[in-house]
Every structure is written in structure tokens, then in C-alpha cells.
Coordinates of C-alpha atoms and ligand atoms in Angstrom, one line a residue:
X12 CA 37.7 138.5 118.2
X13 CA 38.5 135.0 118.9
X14 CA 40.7 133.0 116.5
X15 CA 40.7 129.1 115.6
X16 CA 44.0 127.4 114.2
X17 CA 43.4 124.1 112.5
X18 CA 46.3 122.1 113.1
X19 CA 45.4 118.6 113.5
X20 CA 46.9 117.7 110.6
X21 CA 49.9 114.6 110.7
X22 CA 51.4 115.9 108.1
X23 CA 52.8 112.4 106.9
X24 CA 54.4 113.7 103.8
X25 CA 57.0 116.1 105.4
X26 CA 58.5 112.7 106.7
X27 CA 60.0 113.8 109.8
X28 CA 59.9 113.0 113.4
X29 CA 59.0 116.8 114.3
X30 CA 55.0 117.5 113.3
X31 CA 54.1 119.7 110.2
X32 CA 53.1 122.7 112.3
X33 CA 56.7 123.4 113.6
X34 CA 58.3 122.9 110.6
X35 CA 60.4 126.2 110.4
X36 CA 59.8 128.5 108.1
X37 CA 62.7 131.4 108.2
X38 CA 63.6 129.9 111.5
X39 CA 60.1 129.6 113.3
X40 CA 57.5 126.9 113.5
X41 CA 54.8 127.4 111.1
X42 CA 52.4 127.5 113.7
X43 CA 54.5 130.2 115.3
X44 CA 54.1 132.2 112.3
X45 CA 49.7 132.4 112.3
X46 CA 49.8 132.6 115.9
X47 CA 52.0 135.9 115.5
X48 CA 49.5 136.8 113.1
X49 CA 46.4 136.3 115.1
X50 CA 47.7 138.0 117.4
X51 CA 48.8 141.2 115.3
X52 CA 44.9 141.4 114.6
X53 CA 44.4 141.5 118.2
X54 CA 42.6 138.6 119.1
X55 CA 41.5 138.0 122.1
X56 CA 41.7 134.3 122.6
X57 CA 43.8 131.8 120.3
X58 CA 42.1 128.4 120.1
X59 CA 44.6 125.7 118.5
X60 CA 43.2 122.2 117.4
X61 CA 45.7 119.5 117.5
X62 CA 46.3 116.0 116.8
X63 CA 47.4 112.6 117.7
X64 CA 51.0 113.1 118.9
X65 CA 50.5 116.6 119.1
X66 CA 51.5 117.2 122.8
X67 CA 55.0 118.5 120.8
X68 CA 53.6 121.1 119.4
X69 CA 51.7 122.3 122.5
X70 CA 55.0 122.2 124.9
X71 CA 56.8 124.3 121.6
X72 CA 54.2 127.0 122.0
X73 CA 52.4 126.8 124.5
X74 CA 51.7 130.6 126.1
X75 CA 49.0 132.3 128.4
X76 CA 46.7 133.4 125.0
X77 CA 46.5 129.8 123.7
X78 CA 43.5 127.2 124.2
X79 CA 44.3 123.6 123.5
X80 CA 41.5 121.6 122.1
X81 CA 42.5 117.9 120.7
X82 CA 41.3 116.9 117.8
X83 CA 41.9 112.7 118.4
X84 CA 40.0 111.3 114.9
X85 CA 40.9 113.7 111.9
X86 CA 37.0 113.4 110.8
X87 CA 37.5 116.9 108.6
X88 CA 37.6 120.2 108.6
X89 CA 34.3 120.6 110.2
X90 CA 34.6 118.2 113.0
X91 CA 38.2 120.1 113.9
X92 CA 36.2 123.3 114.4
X93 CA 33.7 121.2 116.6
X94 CA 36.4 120.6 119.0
X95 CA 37.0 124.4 119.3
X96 CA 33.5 125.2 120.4
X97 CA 34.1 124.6 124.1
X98 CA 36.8 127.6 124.2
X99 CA 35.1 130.2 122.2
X100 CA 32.7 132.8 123.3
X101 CA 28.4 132.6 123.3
X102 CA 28.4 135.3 120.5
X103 CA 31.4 137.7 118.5
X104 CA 33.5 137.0 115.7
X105 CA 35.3 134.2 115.2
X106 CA 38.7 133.9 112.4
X107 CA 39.0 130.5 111.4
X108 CA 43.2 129.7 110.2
X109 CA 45.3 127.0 109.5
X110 CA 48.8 126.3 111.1
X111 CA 50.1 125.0 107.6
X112 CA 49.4 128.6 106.1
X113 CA 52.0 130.6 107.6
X114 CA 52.1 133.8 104.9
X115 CA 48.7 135.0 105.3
X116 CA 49.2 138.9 105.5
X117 CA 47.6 140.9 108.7
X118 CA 46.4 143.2 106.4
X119 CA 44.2 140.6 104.4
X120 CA 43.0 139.1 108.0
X121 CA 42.3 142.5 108.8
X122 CA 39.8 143.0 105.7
X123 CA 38.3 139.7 105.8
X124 CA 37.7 140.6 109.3
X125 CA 35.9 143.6 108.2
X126 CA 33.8 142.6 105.8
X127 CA 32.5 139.9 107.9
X128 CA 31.4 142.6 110.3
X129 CA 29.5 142.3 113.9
X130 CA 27.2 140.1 112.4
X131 CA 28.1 138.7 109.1
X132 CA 30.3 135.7 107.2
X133 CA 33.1 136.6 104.8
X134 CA 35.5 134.1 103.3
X135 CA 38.6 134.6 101.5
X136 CA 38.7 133.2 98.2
X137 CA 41.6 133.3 94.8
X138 CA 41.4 132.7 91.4
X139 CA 43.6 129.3 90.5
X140 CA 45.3 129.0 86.9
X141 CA 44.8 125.3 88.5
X142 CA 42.3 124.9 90.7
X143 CA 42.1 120.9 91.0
X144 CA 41.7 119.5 94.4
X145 CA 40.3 123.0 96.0
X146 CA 36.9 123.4 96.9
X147 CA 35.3 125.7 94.4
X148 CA 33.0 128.6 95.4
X149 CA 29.9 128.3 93.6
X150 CA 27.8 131.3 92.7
X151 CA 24.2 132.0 91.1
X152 CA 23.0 134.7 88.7
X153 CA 23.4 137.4 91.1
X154 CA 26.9 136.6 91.7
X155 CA 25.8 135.6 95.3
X156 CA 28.0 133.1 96.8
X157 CA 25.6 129.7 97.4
X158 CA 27.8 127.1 98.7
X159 CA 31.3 125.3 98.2
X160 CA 31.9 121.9 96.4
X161 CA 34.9 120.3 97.3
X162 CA 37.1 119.2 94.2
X163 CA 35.9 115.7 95.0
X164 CA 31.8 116.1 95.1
X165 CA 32.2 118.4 92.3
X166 CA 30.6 118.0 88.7
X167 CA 32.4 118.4 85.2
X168 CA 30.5 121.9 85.0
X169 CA 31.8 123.1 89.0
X170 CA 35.2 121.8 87.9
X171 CA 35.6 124.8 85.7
X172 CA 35.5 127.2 88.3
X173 CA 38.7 128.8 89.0
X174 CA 37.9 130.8 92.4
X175 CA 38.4 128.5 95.1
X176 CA 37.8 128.3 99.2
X177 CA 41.3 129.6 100.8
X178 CA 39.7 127.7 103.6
X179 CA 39.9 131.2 106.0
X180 CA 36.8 132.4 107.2
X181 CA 35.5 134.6 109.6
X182 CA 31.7 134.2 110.8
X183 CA 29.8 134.6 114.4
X184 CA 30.4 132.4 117.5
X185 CA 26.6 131.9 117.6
X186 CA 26.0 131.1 114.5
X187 CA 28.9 128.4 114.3
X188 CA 27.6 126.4 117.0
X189 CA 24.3 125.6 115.3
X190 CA 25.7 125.0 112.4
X191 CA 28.7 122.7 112.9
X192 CA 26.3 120.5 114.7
X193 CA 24.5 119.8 111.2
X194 CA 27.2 119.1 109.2
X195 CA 27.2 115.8 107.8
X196 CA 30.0 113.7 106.7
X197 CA 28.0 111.9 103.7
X198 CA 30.5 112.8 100.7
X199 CA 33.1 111.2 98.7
X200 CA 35.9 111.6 101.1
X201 CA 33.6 110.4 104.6
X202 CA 34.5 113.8 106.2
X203 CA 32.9 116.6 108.0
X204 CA 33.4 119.6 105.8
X205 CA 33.2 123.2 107.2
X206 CA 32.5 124.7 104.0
X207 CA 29.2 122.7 104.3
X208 CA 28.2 125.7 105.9
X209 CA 28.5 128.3 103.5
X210 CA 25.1 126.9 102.4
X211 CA 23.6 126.4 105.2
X212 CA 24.4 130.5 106.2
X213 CA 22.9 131.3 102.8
X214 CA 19.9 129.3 104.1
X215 CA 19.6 131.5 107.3
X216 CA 19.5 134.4 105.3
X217 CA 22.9 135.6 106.0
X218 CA 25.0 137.3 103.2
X219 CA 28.6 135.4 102.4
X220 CA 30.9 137.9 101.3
X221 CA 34.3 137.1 100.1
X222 CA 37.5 139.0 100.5
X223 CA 41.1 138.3 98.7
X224 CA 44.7 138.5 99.1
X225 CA 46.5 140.2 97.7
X226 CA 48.5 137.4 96.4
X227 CA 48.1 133.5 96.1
X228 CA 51.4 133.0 98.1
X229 CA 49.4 134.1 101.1
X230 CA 47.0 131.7 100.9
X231 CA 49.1 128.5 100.3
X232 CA 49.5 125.6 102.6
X233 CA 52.3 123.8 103.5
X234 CA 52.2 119.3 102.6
X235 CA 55.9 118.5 101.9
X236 CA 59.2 119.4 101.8
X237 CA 59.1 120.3 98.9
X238 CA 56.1 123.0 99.3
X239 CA 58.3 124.4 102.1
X240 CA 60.9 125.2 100.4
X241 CA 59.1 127.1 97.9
X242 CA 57.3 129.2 100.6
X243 CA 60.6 130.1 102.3
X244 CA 62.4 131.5 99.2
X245 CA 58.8 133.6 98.6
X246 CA 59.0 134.8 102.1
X247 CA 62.5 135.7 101.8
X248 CA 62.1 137.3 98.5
X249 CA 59.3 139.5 100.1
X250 CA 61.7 140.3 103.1
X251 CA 64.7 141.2 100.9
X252 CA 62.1 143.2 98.9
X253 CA 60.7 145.2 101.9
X254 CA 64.8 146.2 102.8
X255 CA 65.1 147.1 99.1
X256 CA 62.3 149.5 99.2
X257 CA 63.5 150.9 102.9
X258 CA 66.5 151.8 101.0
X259 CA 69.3 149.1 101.9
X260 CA 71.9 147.7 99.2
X261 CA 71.4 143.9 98.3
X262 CA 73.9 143.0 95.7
X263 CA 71.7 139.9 95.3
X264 CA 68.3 140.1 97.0
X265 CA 68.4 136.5 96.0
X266 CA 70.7 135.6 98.5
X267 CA 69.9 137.1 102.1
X268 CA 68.5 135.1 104.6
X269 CA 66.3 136.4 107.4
X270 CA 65.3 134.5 109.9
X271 CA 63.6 136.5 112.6
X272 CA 63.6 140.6 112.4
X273 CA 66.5 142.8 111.0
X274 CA 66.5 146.5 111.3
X275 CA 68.5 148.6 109.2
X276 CA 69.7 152.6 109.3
X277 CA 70.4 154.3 106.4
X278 CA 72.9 153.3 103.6
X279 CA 73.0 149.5 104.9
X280 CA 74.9 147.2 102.3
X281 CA 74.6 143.8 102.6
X282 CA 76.8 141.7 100.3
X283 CA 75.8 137.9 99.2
X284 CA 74.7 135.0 101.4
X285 CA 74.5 136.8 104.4
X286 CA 72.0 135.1 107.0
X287 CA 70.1 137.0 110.0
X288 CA 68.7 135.4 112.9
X289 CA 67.3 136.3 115.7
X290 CA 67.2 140.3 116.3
X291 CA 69.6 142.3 114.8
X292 CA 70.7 146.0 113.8
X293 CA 72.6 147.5 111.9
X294 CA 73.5 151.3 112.1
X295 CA 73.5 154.0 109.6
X296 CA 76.2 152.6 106.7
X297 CA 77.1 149.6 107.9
X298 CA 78.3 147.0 105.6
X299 CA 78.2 143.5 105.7
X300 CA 80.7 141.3 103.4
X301 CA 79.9 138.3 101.9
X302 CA 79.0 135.0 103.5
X303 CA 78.5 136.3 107.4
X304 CA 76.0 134.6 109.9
X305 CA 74.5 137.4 112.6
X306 CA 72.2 136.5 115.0
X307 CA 71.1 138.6 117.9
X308 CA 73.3 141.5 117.0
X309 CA 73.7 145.1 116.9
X310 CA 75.9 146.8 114.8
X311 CA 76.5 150.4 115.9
X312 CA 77.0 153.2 112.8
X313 CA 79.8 152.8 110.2
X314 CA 81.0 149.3 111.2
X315 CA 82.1 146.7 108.8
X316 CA 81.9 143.1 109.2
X317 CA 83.9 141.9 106.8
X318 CA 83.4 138.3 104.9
X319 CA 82.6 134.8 106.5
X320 CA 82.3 136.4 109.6
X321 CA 79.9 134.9 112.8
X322 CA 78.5 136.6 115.2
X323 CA 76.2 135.6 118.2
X324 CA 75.2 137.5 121.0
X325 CA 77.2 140.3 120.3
X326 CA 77.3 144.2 120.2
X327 CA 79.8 145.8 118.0
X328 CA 80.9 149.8 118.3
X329 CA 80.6 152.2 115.4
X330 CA 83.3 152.4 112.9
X331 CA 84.5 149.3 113.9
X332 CA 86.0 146.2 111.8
X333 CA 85.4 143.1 112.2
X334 CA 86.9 140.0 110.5
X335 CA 87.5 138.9 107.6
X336 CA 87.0 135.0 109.1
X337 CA 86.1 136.7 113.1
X338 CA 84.1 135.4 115.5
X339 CA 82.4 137.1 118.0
X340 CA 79.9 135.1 120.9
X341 CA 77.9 135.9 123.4
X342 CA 78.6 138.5 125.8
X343 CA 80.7 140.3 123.2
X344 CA 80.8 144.0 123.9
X345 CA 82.9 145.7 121.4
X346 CA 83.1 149.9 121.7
X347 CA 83.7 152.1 119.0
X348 CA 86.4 151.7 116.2
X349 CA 87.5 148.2 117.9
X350 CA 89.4 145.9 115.0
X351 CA 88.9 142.0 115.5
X352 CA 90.9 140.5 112.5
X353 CA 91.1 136.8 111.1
X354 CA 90.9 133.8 112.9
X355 CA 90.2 136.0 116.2
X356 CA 87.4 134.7 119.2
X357 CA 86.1 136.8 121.4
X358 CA 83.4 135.7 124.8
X359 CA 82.0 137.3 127.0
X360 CA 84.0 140.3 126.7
X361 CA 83.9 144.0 127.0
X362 CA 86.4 145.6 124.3
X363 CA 86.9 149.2 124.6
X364 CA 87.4 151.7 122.3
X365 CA 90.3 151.7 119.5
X366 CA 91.9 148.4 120.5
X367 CA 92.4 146.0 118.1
X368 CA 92.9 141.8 118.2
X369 CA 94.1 141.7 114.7
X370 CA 94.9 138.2 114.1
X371 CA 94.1 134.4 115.7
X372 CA 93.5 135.5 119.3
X373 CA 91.2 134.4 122.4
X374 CA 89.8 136.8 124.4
X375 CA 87.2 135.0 126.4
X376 CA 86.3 136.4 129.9
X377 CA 87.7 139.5 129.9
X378 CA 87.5 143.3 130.3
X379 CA 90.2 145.6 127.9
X380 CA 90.4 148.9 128.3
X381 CA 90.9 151.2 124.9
X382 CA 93.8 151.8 122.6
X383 CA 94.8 148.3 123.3
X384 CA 96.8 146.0 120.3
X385 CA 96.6 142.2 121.4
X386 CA 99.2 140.3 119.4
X387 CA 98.6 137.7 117.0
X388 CA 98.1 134.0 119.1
X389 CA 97.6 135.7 122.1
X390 CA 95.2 134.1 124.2
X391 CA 93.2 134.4 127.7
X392 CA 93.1 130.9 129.7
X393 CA 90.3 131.7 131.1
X394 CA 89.3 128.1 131.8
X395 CA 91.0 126.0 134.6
X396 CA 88.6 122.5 133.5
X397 CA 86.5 123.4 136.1
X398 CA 85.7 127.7 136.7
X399 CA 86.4 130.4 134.1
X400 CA 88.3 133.4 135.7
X401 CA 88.6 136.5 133.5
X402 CA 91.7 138.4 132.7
X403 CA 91.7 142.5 133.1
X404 CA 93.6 144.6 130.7
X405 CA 94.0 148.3 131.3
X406 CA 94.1 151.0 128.7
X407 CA 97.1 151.3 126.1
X408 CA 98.9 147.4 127.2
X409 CA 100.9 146.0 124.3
X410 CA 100.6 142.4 124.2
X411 CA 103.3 141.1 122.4
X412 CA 102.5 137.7 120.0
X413 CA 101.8 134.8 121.4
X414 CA 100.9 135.0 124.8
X415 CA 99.1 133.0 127.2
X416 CA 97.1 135.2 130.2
X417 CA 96.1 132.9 132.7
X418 CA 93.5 134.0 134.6
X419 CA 92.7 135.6 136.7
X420 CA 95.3 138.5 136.2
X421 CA 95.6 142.0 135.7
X422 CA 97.8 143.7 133.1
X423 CA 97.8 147.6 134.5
X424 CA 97.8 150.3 131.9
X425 CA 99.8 151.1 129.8
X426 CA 102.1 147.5 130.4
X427 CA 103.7 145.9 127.5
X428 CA 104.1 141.8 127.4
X429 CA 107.1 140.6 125.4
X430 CA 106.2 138.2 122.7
X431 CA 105.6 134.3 124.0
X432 CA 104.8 135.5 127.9
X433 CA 102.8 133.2 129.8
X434 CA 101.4 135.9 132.3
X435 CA 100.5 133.9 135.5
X436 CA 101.0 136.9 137.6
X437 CA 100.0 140.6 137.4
X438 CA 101.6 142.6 135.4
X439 CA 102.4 146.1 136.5
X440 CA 101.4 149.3 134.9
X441 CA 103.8 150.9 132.8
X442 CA 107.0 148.2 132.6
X443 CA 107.8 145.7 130.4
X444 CA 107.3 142.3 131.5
X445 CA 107.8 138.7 130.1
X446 CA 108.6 135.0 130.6
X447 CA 110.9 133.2 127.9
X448 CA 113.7 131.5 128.2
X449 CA 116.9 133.2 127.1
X450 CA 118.0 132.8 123.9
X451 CA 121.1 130.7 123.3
X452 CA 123.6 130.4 120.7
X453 CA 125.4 127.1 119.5
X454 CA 128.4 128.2 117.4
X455 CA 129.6 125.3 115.2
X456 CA 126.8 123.5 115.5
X457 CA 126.2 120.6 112.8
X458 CA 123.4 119.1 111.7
X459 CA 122.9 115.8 111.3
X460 CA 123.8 113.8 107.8
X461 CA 122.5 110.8 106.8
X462 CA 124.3 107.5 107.3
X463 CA 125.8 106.1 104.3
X464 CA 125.7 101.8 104.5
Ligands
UD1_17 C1 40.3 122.3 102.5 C2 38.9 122.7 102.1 C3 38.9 123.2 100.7 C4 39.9 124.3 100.4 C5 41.3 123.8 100.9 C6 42.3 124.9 100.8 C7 37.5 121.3 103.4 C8 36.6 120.1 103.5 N1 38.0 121.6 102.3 O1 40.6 121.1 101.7 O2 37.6 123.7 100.3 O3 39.9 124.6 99.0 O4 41.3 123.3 102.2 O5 43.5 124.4 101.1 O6 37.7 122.0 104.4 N2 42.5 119.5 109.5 C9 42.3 119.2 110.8 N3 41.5 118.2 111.2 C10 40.8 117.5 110.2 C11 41.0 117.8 108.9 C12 41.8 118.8 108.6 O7 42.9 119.9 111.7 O8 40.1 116.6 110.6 C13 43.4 120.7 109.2 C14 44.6 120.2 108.4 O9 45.7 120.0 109.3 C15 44.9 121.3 107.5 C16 43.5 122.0 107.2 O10 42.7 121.5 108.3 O11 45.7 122.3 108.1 C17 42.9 121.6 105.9 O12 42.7 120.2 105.8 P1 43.0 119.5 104.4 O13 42.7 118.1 104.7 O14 44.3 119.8 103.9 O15 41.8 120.1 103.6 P2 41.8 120.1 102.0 O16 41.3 118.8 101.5 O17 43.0 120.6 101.4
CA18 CA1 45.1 121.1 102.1

């Protein structure tokens, strides 16, 4: 099957610099969102037409699957398809879409798909409480679809008709080609229609059978801002549903963000305004407090990422705790039962098990060793303005609070720092070592009084 994605459009009313089609929706373009689609369905060959200015949208998602076929006069829907013809096959099945119509279901492709067959036409239609400005599918006695009228060209009488053109069809390589070349733009909007050829297949004696969603919502397109916004809280309500049903704790399904895929294990809680990006996981009972950002994640079994946490590019152990107010970035590899408190930033590290960075530390560059307790304000200096070095830390080291480990250094196992070090050196295994001035006494000190004039 080859698929064509209208997506000529300007899109004029999203008033933005970046075109309609990669508008994000739950993070990715729209476009990004059929083309995943289409290509669920297995298609062979993705055609997309694009517009004026559209060379944007073709460096975004460009890929080895796509065809490129510019659409430079927006003459209508029929005209777009034209511009397609040169990239799809002699003969087959061809799935027409639209890159502002990003919640189409695969399963609803799928059936349309089927009920067009090896040789037949099927459109999707819906019934609209309000179906002004749609094309409406007209039918005779038989219930036989005849032809579309666009809202426009339509009479009184055809404006009553609530089932209307989705605008998705499926029909045959060979018979497009004849057909698009006969449409005519003589209507009240000047355009080439492809609906124009509904009739023209019931001239040829070829059945049109219609296929629906299972919702509207998956049928809607995408003009403004405002439109978007409406479609991303539907697809998020759908996602939140889908985790509901797999069994995973919302407290308010109302207020989860995915954007991009999230797996979850058994007994997942996920408290409120949590947002997903990227890939993550989470383990078997894992919880996730209020207000946390995760993107690209995993979260291994039993772990607990406590509120207005963020995490990027990071892989946390089981059992572990993370935050309240933690930060964790890429390159972050924490082990099991590892404990990264408040105000605490960890890079490009490996933590292993049961050691803990309780509160506002750095570890940035740098491999510790389990059953290690990093003080609070303890940082590495992993950064000399120009080269990042990292800092080693054996198993069981104490750090006391406050210290500075400039790297590169070695603290060997089982080596306690007192409080307020600044480690320049290598610290051996087993002793104590520091750096801090002694402490001095003044007796009989005074402090200073304020002069009386
Ligand atoms: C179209 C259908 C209508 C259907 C409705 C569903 C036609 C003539 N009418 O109307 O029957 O009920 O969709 O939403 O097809 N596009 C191009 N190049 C063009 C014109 C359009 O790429 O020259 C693209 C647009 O970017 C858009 C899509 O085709 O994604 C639909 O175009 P639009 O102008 O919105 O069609 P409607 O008037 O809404
Ligand atoms: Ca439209």
C-alpha cells in the first residue's frame, strides 16, 4: 500500500513562524504523528505534499520511506493529490491522509483499508451534531453513496445531512490517475476538489463504501491554536486512560503528561502533574510524587521519585529514592537502593549500590562505589573552564559536608574526608584526611559598639 499525506496547507491561523504540520502535539510534529501511523499500517511508500515554505518541514522529517512532492499553488484538495501521482505505483491501493489529522487510529486505517479491498474505493465518513462547512456525503434510495457536496456547493436540502467526508480515503493507483485528471475547479471556492471523484467512481461502476471511526476525535483537523489544544488534552486523556486500564494509579488522570511512550510494571502510582517525555519505564511499584519531569528514563522496581523532581537521561536502581527537589542528567547511573535527596545534581555518573547524596551536592563526572554517604554541599569540580576530569570514589568513603573534589582524584575505599576538605590530591584508603585551617580561639574578644556623636 502506498500512502499520500496532504500537507500543503500554510496554516496561517496557528500564527507562528514554524508551519502547521510540525506543530507538536504531545511533543511531536503533527506530521510526525500520521507518518507513524502510515507506517504502523505498513505502507510501503509515504508520499508527502508540501507547500510554499515547506522545505522546514521536509529537513524535520525527512527519512528513507518519504517522497517529497511540492505542491507550489494550493489549487485544492484534488490538485495536492495530482502532485503525488509521479511517486505512486501503476496500480495497488493508495491511503489518502492529512498531516493536520494527527489521531486517526491504526485500527480505523486498517478497516478503511479493508473495505476498500484489491480493487475497490472506501471513504471514512461521521455523523456531525454540526456539520457546517464539511462536505456532506450524499446518498440515493438504496443508501448507495453518489457523490460529495462540499458545504459551500451545497443546497438547503444537502445542508441537512449530518454524515460528512473525513476527507480519508483509500481507492486504486490506477483508477486515481484518470480521474484526478478530470476534476474541474468550476465551484464556489475556484478549487480542485478530490471528492469530485466519489461521483465520478460511481460513474465507472465502482462501489464507494464507507468505513467510521470509532470516534470523531480521530477524524479532526488541526487550524489554530486553539484546535490544538483541544486535541492534546483528548490525546492525553486517551493515554492516561490506556495506563488506567493497564492497571497504573493516576490520582488525577487529568493531570499526566505524556509525551512520547511510557511503560509501566505493575502497581505504578503516578501522583499529579507529572510529565513524560521521551522513553521511559518504570518498574513494578514505582511511585512517582507530584510535579516530576522524566524524560528518557528508567526506573528500576520499587524506586520512588519523590516530588518536583527532573530527570534526564538517567537510569535509577530499584528501591531507590530520589528527591524531593533532585536532579538527575544524562549519563546518570544510579544502582539499587541509592538515595539522592534535595537540592542534589548528579552528571554523567555511575552511583553504586546503597550510597546516598542526601542533600545539595554535585556529583558530575564521576564513578562511586556502594555504601557511600556524600555530605551535604559536597561537590566534584570536575570542570577546569576548559576539560572535565572525573573524580573516583571507592566503596564505604565518608565525605564529610562541604567538600570540594577537584578532579581528577581518587578517594580509596573506605577513606573518610573531614568536613570543608578541598581534596586536590588522592586520598588514601582507609585514613582520615582533610584540609582546614585550624581552629583558633580569641579569648576576650569584643565586638564592635557603635559610636555615640
Ligand atoms: C476538506 C474536504 C471536505 C471535508 C473536509 C474534512 C475538499 C474539497 N473538501 O474540506 O469534503 O469534509 O476536508 O476536514 O477536499 N490541502 C493541500 N493543498 C490544497 C488544499 C488543501 O495540501 O491545495 C490540504 C490542507 O493542508 C489540509 C487538507 O488538504 O490538510 C484539507 O484542506 P482544507 O482546505 O482544510 O479542506 P476543507 O475545506 O476543510
Ligand atoms: Ca479543513
Amino acid at each position: 500500500m502506498h500512502v499520500v499525506v496532504l500537507a500543503a496547507g500554510q496554516g496561517k491561523r496557528m500564527r507562528s513562524a514554524l508551519p502547521k504540520v510540525l506543530q507538536p502535539l504531545a511533543g511531536r510534529p503533527l506530521l510526525g504523528h500520521v507518518l507513524a501511523t502510515a507506517r504502523s499500517l505498513g505502507a510501503q511508500k509515504l508520499c508527502v505534499v508540501y507547500g510554499h515554505g515547506g522545505e522546514q518541514v521536509r529537513a524535520a522529517l525527512d527519512a528513507p520511506d518519504l517522497a517529497w512532492a511540492l505542491q507550489a499553488e494550493q489549487l485544492g484538495t484534488g490538485h495536492a493529490v495530482a502532485q503525488a501521482l509521479p511517486h505512486l505505483p501503476e496500480s495497488g491501493p493508495v491511503l489518502i491522509l492529512y498531516g493536520d489529522v494527527p489521531l486517526t487510529r491504526r485500527e480505523t486505517l486498517a478497516e478503511l483499508v479493508v473495505a476498500a479491498g484489491e480493487e475497490g474505493f472506501a471513504l471514512l465518513t461521521v455523523d456531525m451534531a454540526d456539520p457546517s462547512g464539511y462536505g456532506r456525503i450524499v446518498r440515493d434510495g438504496e443508501h448507495r453513496v453518489v457523490r460529495i457536496v462540499e458545504h459551500k456547493d451545497a443546497s438547503e436540502a444537502e445542508r441537512t445531512i449530518r454524515e460528512v467526508n473525513t476527507g480519508i480515503i483509500c481507492c486504486q493507483a490506477q483508477h486515481l490517475r484518470g480521474w484526478l485528471g478530470k476534476i474541474r475547479n468550476d465551484n464556489a471556492q475556484g478549487e480542485y476538489y478530490l471528492p469530485d471523484i466519489i461521483a465520478m467512481a460511481v460513474a465507472d461502476g465502482i462501489e464507494v463504501k464507507t468505513s467510521r471511526p470509532l470516534a470523531v476525535w480521530e477524524t479532526l483537523g488541526v487550524n489554530d491554536k486553539a484546535q490544538l489544544a483541544e486535541l492534546e488534552r483528548l490525546h492525553q486523556r486517551n493515554q492516561a486512560q490506556a495506563l488506567l486500564v493497564a492497571g497504573v494509579t493516576l490520582i488525577d488522570p487529568a493531570r499526566i503528561d505524556i509525551r512520547g511512550t511510557l511503560e509501566t510494571g505493575r502497581d505504578v502510582e503516578i501522583d499529579v502533574n507529572c510529565v513524560f517525555e521521551g522513553r521511559v519505564a518504570l518498574g513494578d511499584g514505582v511511585k512517582i510524587g507530584a510535579n516530576c519531569v522524566l524524560k528518557d528514563v528508567t526506573v528500576a522496581a520499587g524506586a520512588v521519585i519523590h516530588p518536583f523532581s527532573h530527570l534526564d537521561g538517567a537510569e535509577v536502581g530499584a528501591k531507590s529514592l530520589i528527591g524531593p527537589f533532585a536532579r538527575l542528567r544524562p549519563g546518570t547511573k544510579l544502582a539499587e537502593d541509592v538515595h539522592i535527596g534535595n537540592f542534589t545534581e548528579v552528571k554523567n555518573s555511575t552511583i553504586a549500590a546503597h550510597s546516598k547524596a542526601n542533600h545539595l551536592a554535585y556529583v558530575g563526572d564521576a564513578d562511586v562505589g556502594s555504601k557511600v554517604n556524600i555530605g551535604a554541599g559536597t561537590i566534584t569540580c570536575n570542570y577546569d573552564g576548559a576539560n572535565k576530569f572525573r573524580t573516583v570514589i571507592e566503596d564505604e568513603v565518608f565525605i564529610g559536608s562541604d567538600t570540594q573534589l577537584v578532579a581528577p582524584v581518587r578517594v580509596g575505599k573506605g577513606a573518610t574526608l573531614g568536613a570543608g576538605t578541598t581534596l586536590t590530591k588522592d586520598a588514601p584508603a582507609g585514613d582520615l584526611t582533610l584540609s582546614r585551617a585550624k581552629q583558633l580561639t580569641v579569648p576576650g574578644w569584643k565586638r564592635p559598639v557603635k559610636i555615640t556623636k
